[in-house]
XYZ file of C-alpha atoms in Angstrom:
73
model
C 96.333 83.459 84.765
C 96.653 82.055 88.293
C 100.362 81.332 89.851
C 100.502 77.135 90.395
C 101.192 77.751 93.996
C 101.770 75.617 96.686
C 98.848 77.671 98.514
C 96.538 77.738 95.110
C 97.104 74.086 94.716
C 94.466 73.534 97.687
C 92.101 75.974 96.138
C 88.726 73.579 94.835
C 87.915 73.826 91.253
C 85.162 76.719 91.956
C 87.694 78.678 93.727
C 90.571 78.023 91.190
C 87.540 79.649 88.744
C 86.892 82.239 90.406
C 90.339 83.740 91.587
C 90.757 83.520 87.491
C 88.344 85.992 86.937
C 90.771 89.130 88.305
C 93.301 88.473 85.603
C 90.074 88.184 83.237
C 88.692 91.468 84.543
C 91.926 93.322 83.897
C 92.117 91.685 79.754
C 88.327 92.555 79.470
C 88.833 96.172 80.625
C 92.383 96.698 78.935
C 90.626 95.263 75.837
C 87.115 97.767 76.287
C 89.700 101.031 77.094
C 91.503 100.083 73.431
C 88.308 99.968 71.532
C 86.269 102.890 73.080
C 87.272 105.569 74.944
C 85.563 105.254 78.286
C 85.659 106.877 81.669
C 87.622 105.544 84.619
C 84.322 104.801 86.611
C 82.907 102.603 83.251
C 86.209 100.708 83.343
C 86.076 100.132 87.137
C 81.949 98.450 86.233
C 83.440 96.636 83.857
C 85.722 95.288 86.772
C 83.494 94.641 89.036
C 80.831 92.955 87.060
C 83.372 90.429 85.895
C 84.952 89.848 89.309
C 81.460 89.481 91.245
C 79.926 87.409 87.937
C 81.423 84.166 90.206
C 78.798 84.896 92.785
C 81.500 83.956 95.395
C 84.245 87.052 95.179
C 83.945 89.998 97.402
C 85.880 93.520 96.483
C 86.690 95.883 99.215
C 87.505 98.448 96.353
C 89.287 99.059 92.585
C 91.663 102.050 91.584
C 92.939 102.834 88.396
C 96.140 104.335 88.589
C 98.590 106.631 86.506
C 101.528 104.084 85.254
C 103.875 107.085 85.336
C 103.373 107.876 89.193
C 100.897 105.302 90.537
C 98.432 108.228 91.426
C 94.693 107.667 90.781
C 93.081 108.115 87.526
């Protein structure tokens, strides 16, 4: 979900939608790693697609890290 900030609180209902979709990206992708083993770079589409489905997000990039010592995937 999205924090009820004081800053989100001025976000308009298309932007409150679409900063949603990050936290919906990482479910989606968490969900699609549990039910088929995929690749790092199929995960990372999977990210993406969701995130830019808004039309009005922009990514400057996506890692996948290592939980035990943050390095990339």
């Amino acid at each position: 979900g999205l924090a009820l900030s004081s800053r989100n609180a001025r976000l308009s209902e298309k932007q409150l939608e679409s900063a949603t979709l990050i936290s919906r990206a990482m479910k989606i992708a968490e969900d699609y790693s549990r039910k088929k083993n995929v690749s790092v770079r199929e995960l990372k589409e999977v990210i993406r697609d969701v995130i830019l489905s808004s039309g009005e997000n922009r990514i400057d990039y996506i890692e996948i890290l290592n939980p035990e010592d943050l390095r990339p995937k």
